[in-house]
Coordinates of C-alpha atoms and ligand atoms in Angstrom, one line a residue:
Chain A
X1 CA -27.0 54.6 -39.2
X2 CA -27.6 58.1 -38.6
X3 CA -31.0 59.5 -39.4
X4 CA -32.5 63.0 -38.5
X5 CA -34.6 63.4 -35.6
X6 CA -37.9 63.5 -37.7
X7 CA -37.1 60.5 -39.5
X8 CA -36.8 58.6 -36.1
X9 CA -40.1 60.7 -34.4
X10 CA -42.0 59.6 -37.7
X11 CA -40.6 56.0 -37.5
X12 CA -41.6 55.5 -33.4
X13 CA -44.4 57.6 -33.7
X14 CA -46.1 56.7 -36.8
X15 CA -49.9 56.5 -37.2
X16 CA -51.2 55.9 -40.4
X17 CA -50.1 52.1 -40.4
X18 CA -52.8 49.2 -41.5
X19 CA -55.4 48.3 -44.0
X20 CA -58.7 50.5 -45.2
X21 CA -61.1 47.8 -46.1
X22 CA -62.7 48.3 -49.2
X23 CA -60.2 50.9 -50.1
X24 CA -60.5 52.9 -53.8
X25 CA -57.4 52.6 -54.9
X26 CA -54.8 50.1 -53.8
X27 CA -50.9 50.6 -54.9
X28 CA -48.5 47.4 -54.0
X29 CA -45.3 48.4 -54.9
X30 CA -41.6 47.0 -54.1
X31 CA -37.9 47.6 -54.0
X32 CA -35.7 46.0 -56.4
X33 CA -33.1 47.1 -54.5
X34 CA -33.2 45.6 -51.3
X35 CA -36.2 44.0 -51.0
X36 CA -39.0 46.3 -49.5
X37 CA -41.9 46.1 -50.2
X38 CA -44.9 48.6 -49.5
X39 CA -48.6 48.2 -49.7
X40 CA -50.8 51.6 -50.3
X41 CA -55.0 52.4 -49.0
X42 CA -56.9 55.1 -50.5
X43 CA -60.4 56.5 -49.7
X44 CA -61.6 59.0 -52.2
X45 CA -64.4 60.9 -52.0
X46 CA -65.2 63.1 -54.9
X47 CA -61.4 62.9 -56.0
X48 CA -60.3 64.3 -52.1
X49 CA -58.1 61.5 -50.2
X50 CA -59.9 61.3 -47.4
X51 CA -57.8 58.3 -45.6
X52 CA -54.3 56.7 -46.5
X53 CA -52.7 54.1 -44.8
X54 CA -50.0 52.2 -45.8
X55 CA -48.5 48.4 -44.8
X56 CA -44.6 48.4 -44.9
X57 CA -42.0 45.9 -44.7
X58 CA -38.5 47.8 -44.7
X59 CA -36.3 50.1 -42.8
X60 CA -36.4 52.8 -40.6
X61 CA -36.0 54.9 -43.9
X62 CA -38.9 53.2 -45.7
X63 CA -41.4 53.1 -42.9
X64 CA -40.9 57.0 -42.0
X65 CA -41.2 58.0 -45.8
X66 CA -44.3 55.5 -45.9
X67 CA -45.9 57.5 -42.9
X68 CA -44.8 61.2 -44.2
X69 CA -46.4 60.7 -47.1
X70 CA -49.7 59.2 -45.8
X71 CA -49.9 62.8 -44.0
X72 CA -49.3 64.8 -46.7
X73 CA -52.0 63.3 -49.4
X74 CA -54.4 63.0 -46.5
X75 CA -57.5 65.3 -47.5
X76 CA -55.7 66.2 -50.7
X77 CA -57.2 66.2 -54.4
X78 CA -56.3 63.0 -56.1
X79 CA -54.1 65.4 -58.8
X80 CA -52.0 67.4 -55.7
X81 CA -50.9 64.1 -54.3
X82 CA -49.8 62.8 -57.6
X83 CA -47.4 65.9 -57.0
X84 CA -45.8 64.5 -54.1
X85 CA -42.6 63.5 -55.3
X86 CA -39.9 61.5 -53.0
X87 CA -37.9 64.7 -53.2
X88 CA -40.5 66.5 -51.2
X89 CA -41.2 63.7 -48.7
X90 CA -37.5 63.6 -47.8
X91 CA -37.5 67.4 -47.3
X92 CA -40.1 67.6 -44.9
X93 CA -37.9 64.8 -42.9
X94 CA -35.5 66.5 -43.3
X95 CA -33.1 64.6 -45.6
X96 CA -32.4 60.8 -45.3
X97 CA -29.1 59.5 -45.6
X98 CA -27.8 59.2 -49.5
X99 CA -27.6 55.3 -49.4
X100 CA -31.4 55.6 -48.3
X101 CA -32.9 57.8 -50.6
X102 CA -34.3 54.8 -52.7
X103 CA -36.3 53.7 -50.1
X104 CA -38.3 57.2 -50.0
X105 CA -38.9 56.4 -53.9
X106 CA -41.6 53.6 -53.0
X107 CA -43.4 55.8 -51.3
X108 CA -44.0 58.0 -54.5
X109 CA -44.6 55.2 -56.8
X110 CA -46.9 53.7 -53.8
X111 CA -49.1 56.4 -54.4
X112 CA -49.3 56.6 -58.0
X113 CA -49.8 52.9 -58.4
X114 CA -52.7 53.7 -55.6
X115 CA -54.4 56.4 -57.6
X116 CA -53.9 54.5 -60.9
X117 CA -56.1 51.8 -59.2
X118 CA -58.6 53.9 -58.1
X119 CA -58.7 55.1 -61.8
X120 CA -59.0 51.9 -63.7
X121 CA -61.1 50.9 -61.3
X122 CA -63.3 54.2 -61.6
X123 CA -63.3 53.8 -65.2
X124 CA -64.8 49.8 -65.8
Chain B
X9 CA -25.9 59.4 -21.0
X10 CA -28.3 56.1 -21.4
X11 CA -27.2 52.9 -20.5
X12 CA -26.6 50.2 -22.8
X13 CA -27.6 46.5 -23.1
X14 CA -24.8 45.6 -25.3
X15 CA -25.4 42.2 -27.1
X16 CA -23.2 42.3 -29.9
X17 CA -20.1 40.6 -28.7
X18 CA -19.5 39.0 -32.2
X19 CA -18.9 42.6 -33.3
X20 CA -16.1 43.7 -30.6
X21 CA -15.7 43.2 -27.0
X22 CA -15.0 45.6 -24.5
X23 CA -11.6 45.5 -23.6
X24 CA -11.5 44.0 -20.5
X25 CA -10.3 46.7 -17.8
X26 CA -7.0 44.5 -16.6
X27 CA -5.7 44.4 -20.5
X28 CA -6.0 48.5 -20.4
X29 CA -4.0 48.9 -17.0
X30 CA -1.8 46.8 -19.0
X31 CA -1.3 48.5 -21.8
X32 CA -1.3 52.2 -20.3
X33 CA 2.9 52.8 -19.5
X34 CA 3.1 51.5 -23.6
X35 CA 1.6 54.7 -24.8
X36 CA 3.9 57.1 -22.1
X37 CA 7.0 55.6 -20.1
X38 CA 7.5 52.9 -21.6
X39 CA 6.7 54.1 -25.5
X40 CA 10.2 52.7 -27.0
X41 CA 10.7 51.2 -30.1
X42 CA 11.6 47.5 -29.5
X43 CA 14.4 47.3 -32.0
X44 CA 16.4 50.0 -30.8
X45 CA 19.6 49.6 -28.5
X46 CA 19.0 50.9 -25.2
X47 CA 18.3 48.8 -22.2
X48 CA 14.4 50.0 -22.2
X49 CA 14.2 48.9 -25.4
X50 CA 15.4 45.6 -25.0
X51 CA 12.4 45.7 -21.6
X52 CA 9.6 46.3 -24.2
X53 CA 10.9 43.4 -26.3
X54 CA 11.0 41.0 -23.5
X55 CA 7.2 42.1 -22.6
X56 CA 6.3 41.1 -26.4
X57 CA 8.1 37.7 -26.2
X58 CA 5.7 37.8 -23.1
X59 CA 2.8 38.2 -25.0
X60 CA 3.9 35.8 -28.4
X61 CA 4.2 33.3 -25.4
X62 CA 0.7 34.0 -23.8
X63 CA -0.8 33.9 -26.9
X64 CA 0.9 30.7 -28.5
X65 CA -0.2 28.7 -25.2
X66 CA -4.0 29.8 -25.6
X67 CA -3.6 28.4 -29.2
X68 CA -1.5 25.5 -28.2
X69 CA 1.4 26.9 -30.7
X70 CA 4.9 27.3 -30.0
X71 CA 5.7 31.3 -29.7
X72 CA 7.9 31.4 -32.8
X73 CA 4.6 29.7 -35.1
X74 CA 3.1 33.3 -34.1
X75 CA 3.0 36.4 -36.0
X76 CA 1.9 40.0 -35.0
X77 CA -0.3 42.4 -37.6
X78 CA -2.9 44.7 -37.9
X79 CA -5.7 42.8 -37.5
X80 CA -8.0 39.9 -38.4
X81 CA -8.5 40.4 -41.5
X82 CA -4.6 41.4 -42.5
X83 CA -4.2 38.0 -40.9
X84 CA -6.8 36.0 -43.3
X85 CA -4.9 38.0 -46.5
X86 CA -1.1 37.0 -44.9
X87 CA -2.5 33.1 -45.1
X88 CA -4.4 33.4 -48.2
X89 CA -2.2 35.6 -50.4
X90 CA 0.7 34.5 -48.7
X91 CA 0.1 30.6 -49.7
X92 CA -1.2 31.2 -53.2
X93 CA 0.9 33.8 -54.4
X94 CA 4.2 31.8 -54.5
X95 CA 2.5 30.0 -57.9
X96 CA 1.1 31.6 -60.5
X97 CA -1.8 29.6 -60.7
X98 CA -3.5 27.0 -58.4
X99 CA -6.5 25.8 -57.3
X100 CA -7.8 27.1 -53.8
X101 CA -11.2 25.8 -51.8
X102 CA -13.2 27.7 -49.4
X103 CA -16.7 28.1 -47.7
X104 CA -19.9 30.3 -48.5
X105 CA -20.3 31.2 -45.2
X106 CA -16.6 32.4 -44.7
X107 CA -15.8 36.1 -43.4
X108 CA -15.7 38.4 -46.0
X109 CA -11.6 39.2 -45.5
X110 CA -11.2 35.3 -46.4
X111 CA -14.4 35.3 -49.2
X112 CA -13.0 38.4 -51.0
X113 CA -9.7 37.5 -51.2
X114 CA -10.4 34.0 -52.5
X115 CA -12.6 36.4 -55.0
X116 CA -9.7 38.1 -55.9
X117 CA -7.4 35.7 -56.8
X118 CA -10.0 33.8 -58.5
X119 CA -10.1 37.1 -60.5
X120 CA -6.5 37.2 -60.8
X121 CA -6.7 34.1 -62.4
X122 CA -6.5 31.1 -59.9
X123 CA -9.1 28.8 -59.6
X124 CA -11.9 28.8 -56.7
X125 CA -14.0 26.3 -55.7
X126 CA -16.9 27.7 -52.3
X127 CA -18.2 25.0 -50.6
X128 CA -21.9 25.2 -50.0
X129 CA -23.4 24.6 -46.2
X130 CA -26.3 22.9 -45.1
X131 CA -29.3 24.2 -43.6
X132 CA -27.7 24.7 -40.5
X133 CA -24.6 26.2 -41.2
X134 CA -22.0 22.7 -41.6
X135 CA -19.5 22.3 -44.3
X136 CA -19.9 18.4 -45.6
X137 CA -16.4 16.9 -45.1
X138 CA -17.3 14.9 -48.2
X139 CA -17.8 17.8 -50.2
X140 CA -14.3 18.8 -49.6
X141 CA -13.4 15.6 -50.4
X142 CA -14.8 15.8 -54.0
X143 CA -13.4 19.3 -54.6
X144 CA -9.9 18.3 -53.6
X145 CA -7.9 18.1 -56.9
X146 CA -4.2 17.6 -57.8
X147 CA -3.3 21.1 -58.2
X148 CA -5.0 22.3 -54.8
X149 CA -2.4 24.1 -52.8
X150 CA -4.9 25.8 -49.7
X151 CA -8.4 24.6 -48.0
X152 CA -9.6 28.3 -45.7
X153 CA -12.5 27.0 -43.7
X154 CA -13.4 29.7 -41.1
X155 CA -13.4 27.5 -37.0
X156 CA -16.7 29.4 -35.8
X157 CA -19.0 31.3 -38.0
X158 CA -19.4 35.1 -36.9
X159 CA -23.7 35.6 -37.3
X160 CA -25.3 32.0 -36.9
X161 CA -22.5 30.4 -34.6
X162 CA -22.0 26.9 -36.7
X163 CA -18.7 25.6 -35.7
X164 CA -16.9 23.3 -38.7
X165 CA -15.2 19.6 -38.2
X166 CA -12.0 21.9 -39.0
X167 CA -9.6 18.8 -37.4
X168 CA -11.7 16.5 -40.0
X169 CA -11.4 19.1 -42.9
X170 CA -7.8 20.1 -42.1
X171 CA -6.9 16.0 -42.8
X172 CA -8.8 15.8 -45.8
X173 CA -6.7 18.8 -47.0
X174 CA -3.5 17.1 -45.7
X175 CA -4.4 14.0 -47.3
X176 CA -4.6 15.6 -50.9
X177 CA -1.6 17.8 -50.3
X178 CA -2.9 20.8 -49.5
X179 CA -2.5 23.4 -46.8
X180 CA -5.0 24.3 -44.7
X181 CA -6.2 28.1 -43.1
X182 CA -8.3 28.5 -40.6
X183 CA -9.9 31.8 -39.4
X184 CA -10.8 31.5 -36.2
X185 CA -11.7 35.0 -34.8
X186 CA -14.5 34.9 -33.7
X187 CA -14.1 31.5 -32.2
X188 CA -11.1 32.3 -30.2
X189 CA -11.9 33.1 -26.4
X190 CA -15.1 31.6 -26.9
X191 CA -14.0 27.7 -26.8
X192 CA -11.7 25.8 -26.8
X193 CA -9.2 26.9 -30.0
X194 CA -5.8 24.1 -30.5
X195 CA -3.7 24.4 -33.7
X196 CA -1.8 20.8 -32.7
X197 CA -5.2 18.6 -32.1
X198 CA -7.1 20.2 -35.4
X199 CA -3.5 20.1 -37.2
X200 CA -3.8 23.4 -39.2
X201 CA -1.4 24.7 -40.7
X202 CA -2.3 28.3 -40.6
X203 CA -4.7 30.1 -38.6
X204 CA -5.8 34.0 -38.0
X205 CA -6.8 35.5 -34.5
X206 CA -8.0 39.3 -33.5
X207 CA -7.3 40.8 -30.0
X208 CA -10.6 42.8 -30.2
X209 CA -12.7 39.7 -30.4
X210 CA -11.7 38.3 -27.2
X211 CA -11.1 41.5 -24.3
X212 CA -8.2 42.7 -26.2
X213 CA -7.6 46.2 -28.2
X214 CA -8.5 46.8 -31.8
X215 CA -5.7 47.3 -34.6
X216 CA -4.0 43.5 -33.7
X217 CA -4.4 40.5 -35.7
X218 CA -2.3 37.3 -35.2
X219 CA -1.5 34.7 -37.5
X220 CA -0.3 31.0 -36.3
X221 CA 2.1 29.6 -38.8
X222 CA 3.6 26.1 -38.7
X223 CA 7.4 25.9 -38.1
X224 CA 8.9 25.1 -41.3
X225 CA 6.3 26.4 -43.5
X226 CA 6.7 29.1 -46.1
X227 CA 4.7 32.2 -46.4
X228 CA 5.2 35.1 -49.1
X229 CA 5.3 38.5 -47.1
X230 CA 2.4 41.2 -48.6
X231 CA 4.2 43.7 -47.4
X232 CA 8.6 44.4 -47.3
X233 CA 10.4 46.2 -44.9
X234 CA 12.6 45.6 -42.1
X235 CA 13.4 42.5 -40.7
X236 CA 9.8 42.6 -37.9
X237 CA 8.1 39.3 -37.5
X238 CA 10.9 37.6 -39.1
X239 CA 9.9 39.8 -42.5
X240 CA 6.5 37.8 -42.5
X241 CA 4.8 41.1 -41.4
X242 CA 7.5 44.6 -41.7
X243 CA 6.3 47.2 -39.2
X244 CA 7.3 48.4 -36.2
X245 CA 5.3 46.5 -33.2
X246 CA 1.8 47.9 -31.8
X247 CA 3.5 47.5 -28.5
X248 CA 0.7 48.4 -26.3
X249 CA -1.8 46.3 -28.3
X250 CA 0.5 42.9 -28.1
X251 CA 1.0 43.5 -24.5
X252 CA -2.8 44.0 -24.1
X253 CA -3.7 40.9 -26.2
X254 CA -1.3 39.0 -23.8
X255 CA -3.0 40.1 -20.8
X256 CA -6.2 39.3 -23.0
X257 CA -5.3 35.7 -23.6
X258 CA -4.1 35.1 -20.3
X259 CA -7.7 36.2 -19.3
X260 CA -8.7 34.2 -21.6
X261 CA -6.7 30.8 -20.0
X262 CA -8.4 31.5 -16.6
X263 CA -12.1 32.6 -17.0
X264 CA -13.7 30.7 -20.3
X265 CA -14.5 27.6 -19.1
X266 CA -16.9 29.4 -16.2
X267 CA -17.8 32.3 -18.7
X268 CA -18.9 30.1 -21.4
X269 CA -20.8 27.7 -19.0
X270 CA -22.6 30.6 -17.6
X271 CA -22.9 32.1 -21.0
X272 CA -24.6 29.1 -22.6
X273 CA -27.0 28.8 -19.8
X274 CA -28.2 32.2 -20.7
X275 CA -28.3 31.9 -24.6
X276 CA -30.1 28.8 -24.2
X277 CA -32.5 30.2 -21.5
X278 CA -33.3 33.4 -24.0
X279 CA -34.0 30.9 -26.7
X280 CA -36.7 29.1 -25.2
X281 CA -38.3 32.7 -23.9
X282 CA -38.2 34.0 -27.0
X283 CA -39.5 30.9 -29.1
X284 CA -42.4 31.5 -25.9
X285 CA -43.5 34.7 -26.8
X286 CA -42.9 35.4 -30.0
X287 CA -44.6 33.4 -33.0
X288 CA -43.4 32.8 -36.0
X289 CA -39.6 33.0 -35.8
X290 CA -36.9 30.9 -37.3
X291 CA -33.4 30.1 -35.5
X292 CA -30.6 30.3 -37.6
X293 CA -27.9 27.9 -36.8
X294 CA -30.2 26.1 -34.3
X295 CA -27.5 22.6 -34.0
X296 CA -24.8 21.8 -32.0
X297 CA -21.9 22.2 -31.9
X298 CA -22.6 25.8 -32.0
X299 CA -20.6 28.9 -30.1
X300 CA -22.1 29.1 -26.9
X301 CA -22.9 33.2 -26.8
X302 CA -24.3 33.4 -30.2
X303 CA -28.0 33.0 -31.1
X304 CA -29.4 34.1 -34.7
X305 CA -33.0 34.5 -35.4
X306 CA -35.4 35.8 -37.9
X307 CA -38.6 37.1 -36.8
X308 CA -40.4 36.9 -40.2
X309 CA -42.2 39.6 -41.9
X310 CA -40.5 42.2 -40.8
X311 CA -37.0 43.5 -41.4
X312 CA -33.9 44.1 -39.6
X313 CA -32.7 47.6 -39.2
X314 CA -36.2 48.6 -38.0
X315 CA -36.1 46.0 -35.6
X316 CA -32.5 47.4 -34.4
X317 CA -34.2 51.1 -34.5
X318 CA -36.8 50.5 -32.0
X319 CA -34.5 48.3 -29.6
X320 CA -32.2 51.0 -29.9
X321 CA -34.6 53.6 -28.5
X322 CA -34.4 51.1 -25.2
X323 CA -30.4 51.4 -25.1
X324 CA -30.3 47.9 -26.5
X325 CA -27.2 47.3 -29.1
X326 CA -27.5 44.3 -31.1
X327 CA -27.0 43.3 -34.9
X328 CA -29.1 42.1 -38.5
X329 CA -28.5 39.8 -41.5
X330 CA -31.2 42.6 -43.3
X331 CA -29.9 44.1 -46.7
X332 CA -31.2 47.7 -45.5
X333 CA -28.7 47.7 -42.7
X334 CA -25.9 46.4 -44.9
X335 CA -23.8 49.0 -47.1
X336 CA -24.2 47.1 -50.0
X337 CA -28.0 46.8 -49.6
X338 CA -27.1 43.1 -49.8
X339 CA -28.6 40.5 -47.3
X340 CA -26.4 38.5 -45.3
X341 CA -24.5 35.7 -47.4
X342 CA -25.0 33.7 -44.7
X343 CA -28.2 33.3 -44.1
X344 CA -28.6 33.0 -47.7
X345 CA -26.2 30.0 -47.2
X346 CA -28.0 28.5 -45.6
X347 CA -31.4 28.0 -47.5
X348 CA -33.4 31.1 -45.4
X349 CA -35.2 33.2 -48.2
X350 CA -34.4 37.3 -48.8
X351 CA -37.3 37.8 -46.9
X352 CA -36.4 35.7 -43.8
X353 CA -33.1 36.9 -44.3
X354 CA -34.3 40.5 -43.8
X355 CA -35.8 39.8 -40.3
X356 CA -32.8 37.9 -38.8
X357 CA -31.3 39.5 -35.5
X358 CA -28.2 38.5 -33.7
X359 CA -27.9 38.2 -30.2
X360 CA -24.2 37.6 -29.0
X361 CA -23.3 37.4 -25.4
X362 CA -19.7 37.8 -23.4
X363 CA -17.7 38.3 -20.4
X364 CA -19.5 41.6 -19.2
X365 CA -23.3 40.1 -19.7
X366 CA -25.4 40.7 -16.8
X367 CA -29.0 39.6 -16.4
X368 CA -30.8 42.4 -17.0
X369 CA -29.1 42.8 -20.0
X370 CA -31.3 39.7 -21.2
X371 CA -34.5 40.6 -19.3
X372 CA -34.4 43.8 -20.7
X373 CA -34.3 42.8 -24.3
X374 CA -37.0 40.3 -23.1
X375 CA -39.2 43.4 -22.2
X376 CA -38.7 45.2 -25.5
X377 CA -38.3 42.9 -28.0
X378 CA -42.2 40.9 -28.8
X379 CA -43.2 44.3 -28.6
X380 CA -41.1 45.8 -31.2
X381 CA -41.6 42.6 -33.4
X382 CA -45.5 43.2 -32.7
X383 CA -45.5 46.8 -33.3
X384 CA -42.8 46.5 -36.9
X385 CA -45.4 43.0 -37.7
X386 CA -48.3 45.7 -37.6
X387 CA -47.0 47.7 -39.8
X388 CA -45.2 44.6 -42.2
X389 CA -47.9 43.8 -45.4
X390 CA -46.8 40.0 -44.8
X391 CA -47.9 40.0 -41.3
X392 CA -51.5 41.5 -41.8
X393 CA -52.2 39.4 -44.8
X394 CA -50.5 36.4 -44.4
X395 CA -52.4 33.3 -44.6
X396 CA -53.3 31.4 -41.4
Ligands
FES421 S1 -36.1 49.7 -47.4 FE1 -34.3 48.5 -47.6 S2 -32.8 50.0 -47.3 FE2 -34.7 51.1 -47.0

């Protein structure tokens, strides 16, 4: 498998990995595909992401989208990050090989099913 | 560049520097076509009678029951197609843990209108003689159980299948590729009647696969041309390979019984240190009689190709059952054989040793690998929240 060099520096070097207790928003989302399954955290603090972590069980592909995305809703309004599409995610990895670009899709609906937690849960 | 601990033997060996010397004068002084009239000519021919011979002893065949092609899974098709396609319909058996050249073909004719019957396995990796037994019908004309399997290691009763198929009137295949070099391999004690071989699976080149035949038996050729291989197999001889693969088997003949000796030492050895220090792993295959290079396990929770990733970043080659590191995003049939779930499927890791295994090959996976499966279990939802 062939990835770019920022895939594989996100994949080794990835931070953002574990659990926020008593997160706001919680998105558990998974891969009819191949299997995968992904596991978002949110903190929100007057609608600003102030921590995301995510909990990953897939590829190289999966785990590098997981972490790229983590950084780029961190400190971000709640609406901005539901703008992060898999598209943009990719790019800033530089690409991913075609047969992988579903695993970059979790990462997207990860974070949409988070934030759609943390506004049901907002809202009861 | 980086060395690397190689440990995927079950995917291709090395070839084995004597075969190359070997094989060198066949691509420049010695390049002639084998059929044509001059005296050189005739030399070349002579060194692939050699080679048939070579190869027919390692298989305990007689040199005119063996048949030259392009490789392993050419070999499988010759058997398969060959046996079925001189009916127009017929009943065919095989196993779910079978190579895909012999699964898809079976596929294929079952799609083309012949009748398949896939043996299941048990839990670790055994086709049930009595299951063959029961599947045996009047019109079955071919049983294609694979010798060794290729990811968990399980080697069949193929002498006890092969009779059950005899007893009912069938023919029996055998694809023994990947157990070939690796032990013992005899086509007159198991009493096939067919059976497929690759040179790259044991020192040899790529791009040769053989095919044992028993005298007197018919095959239909796949492809037509001149008279090569008798007109089993058209094609004008991959000289340099069949002269490798005969320096290959003769390598074979001498070192295997003090390769796989040392080889089994070692597999069984990394077992027991990995079972030590990391938790929570299954072994795939785990019974005897098993190849003794090959060891299968899935470290659950986490998934395959990111496993291979990080060992990769430590020069260490090695392969996964995981449907991410598969083409078709499927996980390994195997392993699903067997009973292991998608999940457990997706953390499975082969380790398979050979000839040019040193030590520190194993102590350096030994350094990386709890730390990879600690670092990928970190970041694996299963892992943080399991319960226990
Ligand atoms: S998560 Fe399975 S292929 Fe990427």
């Amino acid at each position: 498998m062939l990835y770019s060099k920022k895939v594989m520096e996100q994949f080794q070097k990835t931070e953002d990995y574990g659990r926020i207790e008593n997160a706001d928003g919680i998105g558990k989302v998974g891969n009819a595909r191949c299997g995968d399954v992904m596991w978002i955290y949110l903190k929100i603090d007057n609608g600003i992401i102030t921590d995301a972590k995510y909990e990953t069980f897939g590829c190289v592909a999966a785990i590098a989208t997981s972490s790229m995305a983590m950084k780029m809703i961190k400190g971000r309004r709640v609406e901005e990050a539901l703008e992060v599409s898999n598209k943009a995610v990719t790019e800033a990895l530089d690409g991913l090989p075609p047969e992988k670009m579903h695993c970059s899709v979790l990462a997207e609906e990860g974070i949409k099913a988070a934030i759609e937690d943390y506004l049901n849960k907002r809202s009861t | 560049m980086k060395t690397q601990y190689y440990l995927d033997y079950n995917a291709t060996t090395p070839v084995d520097p004597r075969v190359v010397e070997r094989m060198i004068p066949f691509f420049s002084e010695r390049f002639h076509n084998p059929s044509s009239f001059y005296h050189q000519a005739g030399e070349v021919m002579e060194e692939l009678d050699a080679a048939r011979v070579e190869l027919a002893r390692l298989a305990g065949a007689n040199a005119d029951e063996l048949f030259f092609c392009g490789n392993g899974t050419e070999s499988d098709n010759l058997a398969i197609f060959g046996t079925m396609l001189q009916d127009k319909k017929g009943h065919l058996i095989t196993s779910a843990i079978e190579h895909a050249a012999v699964l898809n073909s079976c596929r294929q004719l079952q799609k083309d209108g012949y009748d398949l019957t896939i043996l299941p396995v048990d839990g670790h990796g055994f086709v049930d003689p009595d299951d063959l037994r029961k599947a045996m019908r009047k019109d079955t004309r071919l049983v294609s159980i694979m010798w060794a399997n290729n990811e968990i290691g399980s080697i069949q009763p193929v002498a006890e299948l092969a009779r059950i198929a005899h007893e009912h009137g069938a023919l029996f295949h055998s694809d023994a590729v990947q157990a070939m070099g690796k032990i013992p391999v005899d086509v007159q004690s198991a009493d096939v009647d067919f059976l497929s071989l690759s040179a790259h699976k044991m020192y040899g080149p790529k791009g040769l696969g053989l095919l044992f035949k028993r005298r007197g038996l018919h095959l239909r050729p796949l492809v037509f041309g001149g008279g090569h291989e008798k007109g089993l197999r058209p094609g004008t001889e991959n000289t340099a390979a069949i002269v490798g693969a005969g320096e290959a088997a003769r390598l074979v003949s001498t070192h295997m019984r003090e390769e796989t000796e040392r080889v089994r030492l070692w597999r069984d050895d990394l077992q027991t240190r990995i079972e030590e220090k990391i938790p929570d792993i299954l072994i795939n295959g785990d019974r005897e009689p098993r190849l003794p290079n090959t060891l299968n396990i899935s470290i659950r929770h986490i998934e395959g190709e990111s496993i291979l990733a990080l060992l990769e970043t430590h020069g260490l080659a090695l392969s996964s059952g995981s449907a991410c590191s598969s083409k078709s995003l499927d996980p390994s049939h195997v392993l699903l054989a067997l009973g292991r779930s998608h999940e457990d499927a997706h953390g499975s890791l082969r380790i398979s040793l050979g000839r040019f295994t040193r030590r520190e090959d194993l102590d350096h996976l030994m350094t990386h690998l709890p730390s990879t499966a600690e670092r990928l279990r970190m970041i694996s939802p299963f892992w943080q929240n399991r319960e226990s």
